[in-house]
Short mmCIF file of C-alpha atoms and ligand atoms in Angstrom, two decimals:
data_model
loop_
_atom_site.label_atom_id
_atom_site.label_comp_id
_atom_site.label_asym_id
_atom_site.label_seq_id
_atom_site.Cartn_x
_atom_site.Cartn_y
_atom_site.Cartn_z
CA MET Y 300 -81.28 34.32 -178.01
CA LEU Y 301 -78.96 36.95 -176.18
CA ARG Y 302 -77.95 38.18 -179.72
CA SER Y 303 -81.55 39.09 -180.39
CA VAL Y 304 -82.43 40.83 -177.20
CA ILE Y 305 -79.01 43.17 -177.66
CA LEU Y 306 -80.36 43.52 -181.48
CA ALA Y 307 -83.92 44.74 -180.55
CA ALA Y 308 -82.19 46.76 -177.77
CA SER Y 309 -80.02 48.72 -180.26
CA ARG Y 310 -83.45 50.05 -181.93
CA SER Y 311 -84.96 51.44 -178.46
CA SER Y 312 -84.35 54.56 -176.93
CA GLY Y 313 -85.06 53.71 -173.69
CA VAL Y 314 -82.35 50.92 -173.10
CA GLU Y 315 -79.99 53.66 -175.20
CA ARG Y 316 -80.90 56.16 -172.73
CA LEU Y 317 -79.51 53.86 -169.83
CA VAL Y 318 -76.72 52.65 -171.81
CA ALA Y 319 -75.51 56.15 -172.76
CA THR Y 320 -75.58 57.43 -169.12
CA ALA Y 321 -73.88 54.17 -167.38
CA PRO Y 322 -70.24 55.11 -166.15
CA VAL Y 323 -69.17 51.63 -167.43
CA THR Y 324 -69.98 52.55 -170.77
CA ARG Y 325 -67.25 55.05 -172.01
CA ASP Y 326 -64.66 52.45 -171.48
CA LEU Y 327 -66.44 50.22 -173.61
CA VAL Y 328 -67.34 52.68 -176.32
CA ARG Y 329 -63.63 53.89 -176.30
CA ARG Y 330 -62.28 50.17 -177.10
CA PHE Y 331 -64.72 50.39 -180.15
CA VAL Y 332 -65.03 54.05 -181.43
CA ALA Y 333 -62.00 56.43 -182.21
CA GLY Y 334 -63.76 59.32 -180.56
CA THR Y 335 -66.28 62.23 -181.17
CA THR Y 336 -64.51 64.45 -183.33
CA SER Y 337 -63.18 64.63 -187.01
CA ASP Y 338 -59.92 65.42 -185.37
CA ASP Y 339 -60.01 62.19 -183.06
CA ALA Y 340 -60.87 60.36 -186.40
CA LEU Y 341 -57.80 61.86 -188.19
CA ARG Y 342 -55.67 60.90 -185.08
CA ALA Y 343 -56.59 57.56 -185.33
CA THR Y 344 -56.01 57.29 -189.06
CA ARG Y 345 -52.55 58.75 -188.66
CA GLU Y 346 -51.64 56.14 -186.22
CA LEU Y 347 -53.06 53.30 -188.09
CA VAL Y 348 -51.24 54.48 -191.19
CA ASP Y 349 -47.95 54.60 -189.77
CA ALA Y 350 -48.27 51.10 -188.19
CA GLY Y 351 -48.94 50.25 -192.19
CA LEU Y 352 -52.89 49.67 -192.43
CA THR Y 353 -55.21 51.51 -194.31
CA VAL Y 354 -58.46 53.00 -192.89
CA THR Y 355 -62.24 53.31 -194.01
CA LEU Y 356 -63.88 56.22 -191.81
CA ASP Y 357 -67.16 55.94 -190.31
CA HIS Y 358 -68.99 58.71 -189.03
CA LEU Y 359 -71.43 57.42 -187.03
CA GLY Y 360 -75.29 57.78 -187.29
CA GLU Y 361 -78.06 55.86 -188.91
CA ASP Y 362 -81.81 55.79 -189.19
CA THR Y 363 -81.81 59.57 -190.08
CA VAL Y 364 -85.79 60.60 -189.96
CA LYS Y 365 -85.20 64.28 -190.91
CA ALA Y 366 -83.61 65.83 -194.17
CA GLU Y 367 -82.12 68.51 -191.95
CA GLN Y 368 -80.10 65.58 -190.24
CA ALA Y 369 -79.40 64.03 -193.32
CA THR Y 370 -77.65 67.29 -194.66
CA ALA Y 371 -75.63 67.37 -191.26
CA VAL Y 372 -74.14 64.08 -191.89
CA ARG Y 373 -73.37 64.83 -195.54
CA GLU Y 374 -71.67 67.78 -194.45
CA ALA Y 375 -69.59 65.75 -191.70
CA TYR Y 376 -68.24 63.74 -194.29
CA LEU Y 377 -67.37 66.69 -196.72
CA ARG Y 378 -65.54 68.19 -193.75
CA LEU Y 379 -63.77 64.77 -192.93
CA LEU Y 380 -62.80 64.21 -196.54
CA ALA Y 381 -61.27 67.71 -196.79
CA GLY Y 382 -59.46 66.99 -193.61
CA LEU Y 383 -58.11 63.80 -195.16
CA GLY Y 384 -56.94 65.51 -198.13
CA ALA Y 385 -55.27 68.30 -196.43
CA ALA Y 386 -53.68 65.88 -194.08
CA GLY Y 387 -52.38 63.86 -197.16
CA LEU Y 388 -53.89 60.69 -195.97
CA THR Y 389 -56.25 60.15 -199.15
CA ALA Y 390 -53.82 57.48 -200.44
CA SER Y 391 -54.65 55.09 -197.35
CA ALA Y 392 -58.07 56.44 -196.08
CA GLU Y 393 -61.19 56.15 -197.56
CA VAL Y 394 -64.75 56.67 -196.21
CA SER Y 395 -67.33 54.35 -195.28
CA VAL Y 396 -71.13 55.82 -195.70
CA LYS Y 397 -74.62 54.39 -194.28
CA LEU Y 398 -77.35 55.67 -196.55
CA SER Y 399 -79.66 55.61 -193.62
CA ALA Y 400 -77.72 58.28 -192.56
CA VAL Y 401 -78.17 60.31 -195.28
CA GLY Y 402 -81.70 60.02 -195.84
CA GLN Y 403 -82.65 56.72 -197.30
CA ALA Y 404 -85.68 56.22 -195.38
CA ILE Y 405 -87.19 59.73 -196.05
CA ASP Y 406 -86.43 59.44 -199.81
CA GLU Y 407 -84.08 57.22 -201.80
CA GLN Y 408 -83.17 60.12 -204.17
CA LEU Y 409 -82.44 62.19 -201.25
CA ALA Y 410 -80.25 59.55 -200.23
CA TYR Y 411 -78.53 59.29 -203.52
CA GLU Y 412 -77.90 62.97 -203.94
CA ASN Y 413 -76.44 63.00 -200.65
CA ALA Y 414 -73.95 60.10 -201.41
CA ARG Y 415 -73.10 61.50 -204.67
CA LEU Y 416 -72.00 64.77 -203.19
CA ILE Y 417 -69.66 62.73 -200.77
CA CYS Y 418 -68.54 60.40 -203.77
CA ALA Y 419 -67.64 63.75 -205.71
CA LYS Y 420 -65.68 65.18 -202.82
CA ALA Y 421 -63.81 61.85 -202.59
CA ALA Y 422 -62.79 61.87 -205.76
CA GLU Y 423 -61.95 65.29 -205.76
CA VAL Y 424 -59.25 64.75 -202.79
CA GLY Y 425 -58.17 61.03 -204.19
CA THR Y 426 -59.98 58.63 -202.25
CA THR Y 427 -63.10 56.49 -202.27
CA VAL Y 428 -66.62 55.80 -200.89
CA THR Y 429 -67.73 52.13 -199.90
CA LEU Y 430 -71.63 51.98 -198.83
CA ASP Y 431 -72.02 50.19 -195.94
CA MET Y 432 -75.20 47.51 -196.11
CA GLU Y 433 -77.85 47.36 -193.26
CA ASP Y 434 -80.77 45.48 -192.66
CA HIS Y 435 -82.21 43.34 -195.47
CA THR Y 436 -85.44 45.74 -196.07
CA THR Y 437 -82.57 47.99 -197.44
CA THR Y 438 -80.71 45.63 -199.65
CA ASP Y 439 -82.40 46.37 -202.81
CA SER Y 440 -82.68 50.16 -202.59
CA THR Y 441 -78.80 50.24 -201.64
CA LEU Y 442 -77.59 48.32 -204.32
CA ASP Y 443 -79.76 50.45 -206.76
CA ILE Y 444 -78.26 53.49 -205.64
CA LEU Y 445 -74.74 52.06 -205.58
CA ALA Y 446 -75.38 50.98 -209.44
CA LYS Y 447 -76.66 54.79 -209.92
CA LEU Y 448 -73.38 55.91 -208.60
CA ARG Y 449 -71.13 53.72 -210.24
CA ASN Y 450 -72.38 55.21 -213.24
CA ASP Y 451 -70.04 58.31 -212.40
CA TYR Y 452 -67.82 56.91 -209.66
CA PRO Y 453 -66.89 53.60 -210.51
CA ASP Y 454 -64.81 52.93 -207.47
CA THR Y 455 -67.68 53.00 -205.19
CA GLY Y 456 -67.81 50.02 -202.86
CA ALA Y 457 -70.29 47.77 -202.17
CA VAL Y 458 -71.00 45.72 -198.93
CA LEU Y 459 -72.72 42.23 -199.26
CA GLN Y 460 -73.74 40.19 -196.18
CA ALA Y 461 -73.10 36.22 -196.34
CA TYR Y 462 -75.96 35.44 -193.93
CA LEU Y 463 -78.31 36.83 -196.54
CA ARG Y 464 -79.56 33.67 -198.92
CA ARG Y 465 -79.60 36.24 -201.91
CA THR Y 466 -75.81 37.05 -201.45
CA GLU Y 467 -73.86 34.50 -203.55
CA SER Y 468 -75.92 35.49 -206.39
CA ASP Y 469 -75.33 39.29 -205.81
CA CYS Y 470 -71.72 38.32 -205.40
CA ARG Y 471 -72.03 37.27 -209.16
CA GLU Y 472 -73.76 40.19 -210.03
CA LEU Y 473 -70.87 42.20 -208.58
CA SER Y 474 -67.99 40.19 -209.27
CA GLY Y 475 -67.01 42.19 -212.55
CA PRO Y 476 -63.96 44.41 -213.48
CA GLY Y 477 -63.17 46.71 -210.99
CA SER Y 478 -65.92 46.43 -208.78
CA ARG Y 479 -64.86 46.91 -205.10
CA VAL Y 480 -67.11 44.58 -202.80
CA ARG Y 481 -66.78 44.03 -198.98
CA LEU Y 482 -67.82 40.82 -197.82
CA CYS Y 483 -69.16 40.58 -194.18
CA LYS Y 484 -70.94 38.13 -192.31
CA GLY Y 485 -74.12 40.64 -191.38
CA ALA Y 486 -74.62 42.09 -188.13
CA TYR Y 487 -78.48 42.74 -188.24
CA LYS Y 488 -81.04 40.39 -186.84
CA GLU Y 489 -82.89 38.77 -190.09
CA PRO Y 490 -85.56 36.19 -190.41
CA GLU Y 491 -85.07 32.80 -191.48
CA SER Y 492 -87.12 33.53 -194.72
CA VAL Y 493 -84.12 35.58 -195.96
CA ALA Y 494 -81.30 34.76 -193.88
CA TYR Y 495 -79.08 31.53 -192.64
CA GLN Y 496 -79.50 31.56 -188.84
CA SER Y 497 -76.77 29.02 -187.74
CA THR Y 498 -72.72 30.12 -187.82
CA VAL Y 499 -72.20 26.85 -189.48
CA ASP Y 500 -74.81 28.15 -192.32
CA VAL Y 501 -73.30 31.72 -192.53
CA ASP Y 502 -69.85 30.86 -192.58
CA LYS Y 503 -70.26 28.22 -195.66
CA SER Y 504 -72.01 30.72 -197.12
CA TYR Y 505 -69.26 33.42 -196.75
CA VAL Y 506 -66.79 30.63 -198.09
CA ARG Y 507 -68.97 30.29 -201.17
CA CYS Y 508 -69.44 34.09 -201.64
CA MET Y 509 -65.90 34.49 -200.84
CA ASN Y 510 -64.89 31.69 -203.81
CA VAL Y 511 -67.18 33.94 -206.37
CA LEU Y 512 -65.27 37.01 -205.70
CA MET Y 513 -61.88 35.85 -205.52
CA ALA Y 514 -62.52 33.90 -208.65
CA GLY Y 515 -64.14 37.24 -210.44
CA SER Y 516 -62.03 40.18 -211.81
CA GLY Y 517 -63.24 42.98 -208.99
CA TYR Y 518 -61.72 43.71 -205.99
CA PRO Y 519 -62.63 41.63 -202.92
CA MET Y 520 -62.52 43.35 -199.50
CA LEU Y 521 -62.81 40.37 -197.06
CA ALA Y 522 -64.11 41.84 -193.65
CA THR Y 523 -63.86 39.33 -191.03
CA HIS Y 524 -61.93 38.58 -187.64
CA ASP Y 525 -62.67 35.03 -187.91
CA PRO Y 526 -59.11 33.07 -188.16
CA ARG Y 527 -60.76 30.15 -190.45
CA LEU Y 528 -61.93 32.25 -192.85
CA ILE Y 529 -59.12 34.53 -192.96
CA ALA Y 530 -56.95 31.26 -193.56
CA ILE Y 531 -59.22 30.40 -196.33
CA GLY Y 532 -58.96 33.90 -198.01
CA GLN Y 533 -55.10 33.32 -197.78
CA ASP Y 534 -55.78 30.15 -199.53
CA ARG Y 535 -57.80 31.53 -202.23
CA ALA Y 536 -55.39 34.43 -202.94
CA ARG Y 537 -52.91 31.86 -203.70
CA TRP Y 538 -55.20 29.66 -205.82
CA TYR Y 539 -56.44 32.87 -207.90
CA ASP Y 540 -52.98 34.17 -207.86
CA ARG Y 541 -54.23 37.70 -206.48
CA THR Y 542 -51.45 39.88 -205.33
CA PRO Y 543 -51.83 41.99 -202.12
CA ASP Y 544 -52.79 44.96 -204.24
CA GLN Y 545 -55.88 42.73 -205.68
CA PHE Y 546 -57.96 42.18 -202.77
CA GLU Y 547 -57.72 43.14 -198.94
CA PHE Y 548 -58.53 42.25 -195.60
CA GLN Y 549 -60.87 44.28 -193.31
CA MET Y 550 -61.53 44.41 -189.41
CA LEU Y 551 -62.86 46.57 -187.12
CA TYR Y 552 -61.25 49.44 -185.02
CA GLY Y 553 -60.60 47.65 -181.62
CA ILE Y 554 -60.71 44.12 -182.51
CA ARG Y 555 -57.92 41.58 -183.11
CA PRO Y 556 -55.53 44.23 -183.42
CA ASP Y 557 -52.87 42.26 -183.23
CA GLU Y 558 -54.23 40.28 -186.35
CA GLN Y 559 -54.41 43.44 -188.34
CA THR Y 560 -50.62 44.26 -187.62
CA ARG Y 561 -49.70 40.54 -188.27
CA LEU Y 562 -51.34 40.58 -191.25
CA ALA Y 563 -50.08 43.65 -192.64
CA GLY Y 564 -46.68 42.34 -191.66
CA GLU Y 565 -47.25 39.36 -193.99
CA GLY Y 566 -47.76 41.87 -196.66
CA HIS Y 567 -51.44 42.11 -196.92
CA THR Y 568 -53.56 45.14 -197.50
CA VAL Y 569 -55.32 45.39 -194.17
CA ARG Y 570 -57.96 48.06 -193.77
CA VAL Y 571 -59.54 49.02 -190.47
CA TYR Y 572 -62.80 50.18 -190.25
CA VAL Y 573 -62.88 53.37 -187.70
CA PRO Y 574 -66.20 54.78 -186.51
CA TYR Y 575 -66.17 58.08 -184.88
CA GLY Y 576 -68.93 60.43 -183.77
CA ASP Y 577 -71.38 60.69 -180.96
CA GLN Y 578 -74.10 58.72 -182.38
CA TRP Y 579 -72.35 55.37 -181.16
CA TYR Y 580 -75.39 53.79 -179.88
CA GLY Y 581 -76.47 51.44 -182.43
CA TYR Y 582 -72.72 50.38 -183.51
CA LEU Y 583 -71.43 49.62 -180.20
CA MET Y 584 -74.92 47.38 -179.26
CA ARG Y 585 -73.98 45.23 -182.78
CA ARG Y 586 -70.62 44.88 -181.55
CA LEU Y 587 -71.72 43.47 -178.04
CA ALA Y 588 -74.30 41.08 -179.79
CA GLU Y 589 -71.35 39.50 -181.90
CA ARG Y 590 -69.33 38.34 -178.97
CA PRO Y 591 -70.86 36.70 -175.61
CA ALA Y 592 -67.51 37.70 -173.44
CA ASN Y 593 -68.46 41.47 -174.47
CA LEU Y 594 -71.89 40.91 -173.45
CA ALA Y 595 -71.40 39.50 -170.36
CA PHE Y 596 -68.89 42.18 -169.41
CA PHE Y 597 -71.34 44.74 -170.24
CA ALA Y 598 -74.22 43.13 -168.27
CA ARG Y 599 -72.40 42.75 -165.26
CA ALA Y 600 -71.34 46.15 -165.06
CA MET Y 601 -74.75 47.36 -165.92
CA ALA Y 602 -76.27 45.09 -163.09
CA SER Y 603 -73.52 46.77 -160.62
CA ARG Y 604 -74.58 50.11 -161.57
CA LYS Y 605 -75.13 52.45 -158.71
P1 FDA Z 160 -67.30 36.06 -186.14
O1 FDA Z 160 -68.31 37.28 -185.37
O2 FDA Z 160 -67.41 34.84 -186.16
O3 FDA Z 160 -66.14 36.38 -185.02
C1 FDA Z 160 -64.92 35.87 -185.12
C2 FDA Z 160 -63.97 36.06 -184.03
O4 FDA Z 160 -63.52 37.63 -184.05
C3 FDA Z 160 -64.36 36.07 -182.63
O5 FDA Z 160 -64.30 34.55 -182.44
C4 FDA Z 160 -63.58 36.93 -182.01
O6 FDA Z 160 -62.53 36.44 -181.41
C5 FDA Z 160 -63.20 37.97 -182.85
N1 FDA Z 160 -64.30 39.04 -182.85
C6 FDA Z 160 -65.81 39.06 -183.85
N2 FDA Z 160 -66.23 40.32 -183.08
C7 FDA Z 160 -65.86 40.77 -182.05
C8 FDA Z 160 -66.39 41.62 -181.17
N3 FDA Z 160 -67.39 42.44 -181.19
N4 FDA Z 160 -65.57 41.92 -180.22
C9 FDA Z 160 -64.35 41.21 -179.82
N5 FDA Z 160 -64.10 40.03 -180.90
C10 FDA Z 160 -64.82 40.05 -181.73
N6 FDA Z 160 -71.94 44.13 -190.97
C11 FDA Z 160 -72.87 44.73 -191.88
O7 FDA Z 160 -74.30 44.00 -191.89
N7 FDA Z 160 -72.87 45.66 -192.45
C12 FDA Z 160 -71.49 46.02 -193.01
O8 FDA Z 160 -71.61 47.16 -194.03
C13 FDA Z 160 -70.64 45.75 -191.99
N8 FDA Z 160 -69.42 46.31 -192.61
C14 FDA Z 160 -68.36 46.03 -191.84
C15 FDA Z 160 -66.95 46.45 -191.87
C16 FDA Z 160 -66.08 45.64 -191.66
C17 FDA Z 160 -64.70 45.95 -191.99
C18 FDA Z 160 -66.17 44.55 -190.68
C19 FDA Z 160 -65.18 43.74 -189.93
C20 FDA Z 160 -67.45 43.79 -190.64
C21 FDA Z 160 -68.30 44.70 -190.69
N9 FDA Z 160 -69.57 44.24 -190.70
C22 FDA Z 160 -70.60 44.77 -191.37
C23 FDA Z 160 -69.75 43.54 -189.40
C24 FDA Z 160 -69.69 41.93 -189.92
O9 FDA Z 160 -70.88 41.81 -190.42
C25 FDA Z 160 -69.90 40.99 -188.50
O10 FDA Z 160 -70.86 41.07 -187.85
C26 FDA Z 160 -68.75 41.05 -187.87
O11 FDA Z 160 -67.29 41.27 -188.58
C27 FDA Z 160 -68.39 40.03 -186.97
O12 FDA Z 160 -68.39 38.80 -187.87
P2 FDA Z 160 -66.69 37.97 -188.01
O13 FDA Z 160 -66.65 37.68 -189.49
O14 FDA Z 160 -65.59 38.89 -187.56
O15 FDA Z 160 -66.88 36.81 -187.26
#
């Protein structure tokens, strides 16, 4: 119930104004977001790479409604990729892109063209792009764009969300040779007609999807902080003889950092999803919705706001 309210608030500009101006917000944002500039992002990347982790960087922004805004996001990615290249970080850091930020809601072709330019730059500097997955109304369009991008850039990564009923079948489609697929639980408010609602059903679906990906011949990217699913992932890696260069774990910046370094210390490839930029509102609200403890802290602070 609380989760639904917070996810609804993530789309409200009124609540956004209230949250953005609350003093308490700054500390919370700092915990989950690496900073506002690409220099901040590069600094955070360097620290994580020095600690034995790998990175995927997200220039925050979504739901772009103007073509100029989409161009600005594309240009920010091109600058970021040039910065990663110049800093010698592309062996360990790639980028994650939300198609809605590069124009998907305006025109699918526009989003494809912007994403293609980002993929071209990534290839030029020696790294890859993963397409984040957003709410279920965009899944088909995102997978269509992915397929087109993979014609020229076969290492473009996909994201599949275990809470969607369709995902086990999508995993089968996308488990072929070289296919990079991030499997996550899913972060949006989705109707029962398309998505499992209970945590048990979502977790069971995650395991079924993971089985398909780990048994396949692609490159599974297991994005979760859930200790049980991580243990099952390690187990499946043993079953299917996958070495640390044949799959990876992924976690979000600021969430379970000790677990990130522990897994890397055991020899696993661990990639941290590092968001940066000033459009942090939607991202922050989804992180709050995921965890009652974050929510309670935030609600108390907002209630005592002067
Ligand atoms: P779950 O939410 O059950 O959490 C398990 C444990 O992790 C919790 O008990 C707690 O200890 C810790 N934890 C989890 N979330 C926390 C939080 N916010 N604050 C503090 N602790 C927390 N989703 C999507 O729809 N599209 C996408 O493209 C992506 N991309 C993506 C990339 C990466 C690298 C990750 C890790 C996740 C995503 N997600 C995503 C988000 C994902 O769908 C999901 O909402 C979160 O990962 C939370 O789910 P968990 O699997 O971590 O389990």
